[in-house]
Tab-separated table of C-alpha atoms in Angstrom:
chain	number	residue	atom	x	y	z
A	1014	UNK	CA	261.043	-1.078	72.100
A	1015	UNK	CA	259.071	-2.897	75.162
A	1016	UNK	CA	255.996	-2.901	72.670
A	1017	UNK	CA	258.134	-4.911	69.884
A	1018	UNK	CA	258.840	-7.716	73.051
A	1019	UNK	CA	255.185	-8.011	73.952
A	1020	UNK	CA	254.406	-7.954	70.027
A	1021	UNK	CA	256.747	-10.766	69.802
A	1022	UNK	CA	255.034	-13.130	72.615
A	1023	UNK	CA	251.347	-12.106	71.473
A	1024	UNK	CA	252.291	-12.853	68.112
A	1025	UNK	CA	252.518	-17.078	69.339
A	1026	UNK	CA	249.734	-16.376	70.910
A	1027	UNK	CA	247.807	-15.669	67.131
A	1028	UNK	CA	249.577	-19.079	65.464
A	1029	UNK	CA	246.378	-20.846	66.411
A	1030	UNK	CA	243.371	-20.055	64.243
A	1031	UNK	CA	241.867	-17.180	64.363
A	1032	UNK	CA	238.002	-16.261	63.999
A	1033	UNK	CA	237.381	-14.308	60.393
A	1034	UNK	CA	236.650	-11.213	62.333
A	1035	UNK	CA	238.491	-9.225	65.108
A	1036	UNK	CA	237.307	-7.158	67.417
A	1037	UNK	CA	239.741	-4.614	70.062
A	1038	UNK	CA	240.200	-0.587	70.982
A	1039	UNK	CA	242.171	0.958	68.713
A	1040	UNK	CA	246.021	1.142	69.475
A	1041	UNK	CA	247.934	2.786	66.950
A	1042	UNK	CA	248.080	2.372	62.933
A	1043	UNK	CA	251.034	1.865	60.908
A	1044	UNK	CA	251.369	1.937	56.951
A	1045	UNK	CA	254.778	0.595	55.722
A	1046	UNK	CA	255.396	1.685	51.837
A	1047	UNK	CA	256.698	-0.788	49.353
A	1048	UNK	CA	260.261	-0.973	49.251
A	1049	UNK	CA	262.055	-1.499	45.593
A	1050	UNK	CA	264.902	-1.840	44.086
A	1051	UNK	CA	266.676	-2.372	40.722
A	1052	UNK	CA	268.304	-5.790	39.410
A	1053	UNK	CA	269.084	-7.048	36.638
A	1054	UNK	CA	269.267	-10.493	34.853
A	1055	UNK	CA	270.415	-11.594	31.588
A	1056	UNK	CA	268.780	-10.442	28.305
A	1057	UNK	CA	267.780	-13.288	26.496
A	1058	UNK	CA	267.187	-13.233	21.921
A	1059	UNK	CA	265.849	-16.059	20.095
A	1060	UNK	CA	268.734	-16.122	16.812
A	1061	UNK	CA	267.438	-18.395	13.916
A	1062	UNK	CA	269.995	-20.136	11.611
A	1063	UNK	CA	269.565	-22.255	8.206
A	1064	UNK	CA	271.136	-25.465	8.615
A	1065	UNK	CA	270.668	-28.565	6.591
A	1066	UNK	CA	270.737	-32.177	7.368
A	1067	UNK	CA	271.317	-35.338	5.098
A	1068	UNK	CA	268.144	-37.431	5.076
A	1069	UNK	CA	268.157	-40.951	3.998
A	1070	UNK	CA	265.078	-42.398	1.522
A	1071	UNK	CA	264.531	-46.198	1.060
A	1072	UNK	CA	261.723	-47.810	-1.307
A	1073	UNK	CA	261.132	-51.260	-2.210
A	1074	UNK	CA	259.434	-52.860	-5.182
A	1075	UNK	CA	258.815	-56.499	-6.122
A	1076	UNK	CA	258.091	-59.564	-3.665
A	1077	UNK	CA	259.669	-62.702	-3.170
A	1078	UNK	CA	263.382	-63.035	-4.624
A	1079	UNK	CA	262.303	-60.578	-7.177
A	1080	UNK	CA	262.545	-57.675	-4.450
A	1081	UNK	CA	264.701	-54.238	-5.174
A	1082	UNK	CA	265.620	-51.862	-2.419
A	1083	UNK	CA	266.366	-48.502	-3.656
A	1084	UNK	CA	267.811	-46.102	-1.222
A	1085	UNK	CA	269.117	-42.983	-1.866
A	1086	UNK	CA	269.588	-39.435	0.280
A	1087	UNK	CA	268.781	-35.761	0.007
A	1088	UNK	CA	269.893	-32.781	1.721
A	1089	UNK	CA	267.056	-30.717	2.775
A	1090	UNK	CA	266.567	-27.619	5.011
A	1091	UNK	CA	264.908	-26.214	8.190
A	1092	UNK	CA	265.487	-23.684	10.670
A	1093	UNK	CA	268.088	-24.032	13.948
A	1094	UNK	CA	266.727	-21.576	16.644
A	1095	UNK	CA	267.971	-21.337	19.874
A	1096	UNK	CA	267.953	-18.608	23.104
A	1097	UNK	CA	271.039	-16.832	22.440
A	1098	UNK	CA	272.430	-14.338	26.125
A	1099	UNK	CA	272.225	-10.459	24.492
A	1100	UNK	CA	273.621	-8.549	27.571
A	1101	UNK	CA	271.703	-7.778	30.676
A	1102	UNK	CA	268.584	-5.832	31.741
A	1103	UNK	CA	267.517	-3.695	34.552
A	1104	UNK	CA	264.405	-4.323	36.437
A	1105	UNK	CA	262.465	-3.196	39.482
A	1106	UNK	CA	262.266	-6.057	42.341
A	1107	UNK	CA	260.258	-5.543	45.126
A	1108	UNK	CA	261.866	-6.098	48.371
A	1109	UNK	CA	259.151	-5.680	51.007
A	1110	UNK	CA	255.120	-5.444	50.115
A	1111	UNK	CA	252.995	-2.822	50.654
A	1112	UNK	CA	251.234	-3.060	54.244
A	1113	UNK	CA	248.648	-1.804	56.017
A	1114	UNK	CA	248.377	-2.714	60.029
A	1115	UNK	CA	246.809	-2.050	63.052
A	1116	UNK	CA	247.694	-2.724	66.499
A	1117	UNK	CA	244.442	-3.171	68.845
A	1118	UNK	CA	244.191	-3.503	72.719
A	1119	UNK	CA	241.923	-5.945	74.768
A	1120	UNK	CA	241.602	-7.644	71.950
A	1121	UNK	CA	238.080	-9.975	71.712
A	1122	UNK	CA	237.018	-8.130	75.358
A	1123	UNK	CA	240.674	-10.153	76.729
A	1124	UNK	CA	242.555	-7.169	78.765
A	1125	UNK	CA	245.561	-8.780	78.847
A	1126	UNK	CA	245.891	-9.310	74.950
A	1127	UNK	CA	247.633	-5.451	74.070
A	1128	UNK	CA	249.621	-4.551	72.007
A	1129	UNK	CA	248.431	-6.980	68.837
A	1130	UNK	CA	249.203	-6.281	65.388
A	1131	UNK	CA	247.207	-7.299	62.229
A	1132	UNK	CA	247.496	-6.659	58.859
A	1133	UNK	CA	244.520	-5.331	56.959
A	1134	UNK	CA	242.860	-4.239	53.966
A	1135	UNK	CA	243.582	-0.327	53.192
A	1136	UNK	CA	239.452	-0.148	53.962
A	1137	UNK	CA	240.582	-1.599	57.036
A	1138	UNK	CA	243.520	0.662	57.692
A	1139	UNK	CA	241.718	3.793	56.978
A	1140	UNK	CA	238.930	3.119	58.709
A	1141	UNK	CA	241.181	2.359	61.567
A	1142	UNK	CA	243.324	5.675	60.601
A	1143	UNK	CA	240.407	7.746	60.952
A	1144	UNK	CA	238.869	6.282	64.550
A	1145	UNK	CA	239.642	8.168	67.746
A	1146	UNK	CA	242.310	6.383	70.188
A	1147	UNK	CA	240.969	3.375	71.817
A	1148	UNK	CA	237.967	3.507	69.828
A	1149	UNK	CA	236.380	-0.026	69.300
A	1150	UNK	CA	237.367	-1.557	66.238
A	1151	UNK	CA	236.360	-4.969	64.001
A	1152	UNK	CA	238.052	-5.799	61.447
A	1153	UNK	CA	239.011	-8.979	58.909
A	1154	UNK	CA	242.287	-9.467	59.469
A	1155	UNK	CA	244.762	-10.373	56.275
A	1156	UNK	CA	247.891	-11.591	58.298
A	1157	UNK	CA	249.161	-11.284	62.078
A	1158	UNK	CA	252.102	-9.313	62.786
A	1159	UNK	CA	253.711	-6.357	61.138
């Protein structure tokens, strides 16, 4: 548990911008698998039905005092569509994304910076995993902390 406390204090130091690549002595590696759970959400479908509406028409003829306006109405049909709920559907919800992490000692040659965790790509994780304990490694982190 003491490593967790040290990691938290050095994470505060990592808040400022870091250079693109990080070098240090390999301490340990950690793979956090993706966690998922089943979730449910409303299932919606589009339902359409025929509907009618009354449309008013006007027509004018003539000019001045001889102008006549004729008005009539017709009924037009159209499709009325709306989304309605039709039960529920299940889906896979991601609780935690998959992460690969590497812990370094002597980050940037500073012996005071020990047990600093970095999130890395899968390729960088694989390289660090096969490297010997306390071997010098260099990578570009994708995030800090783990």
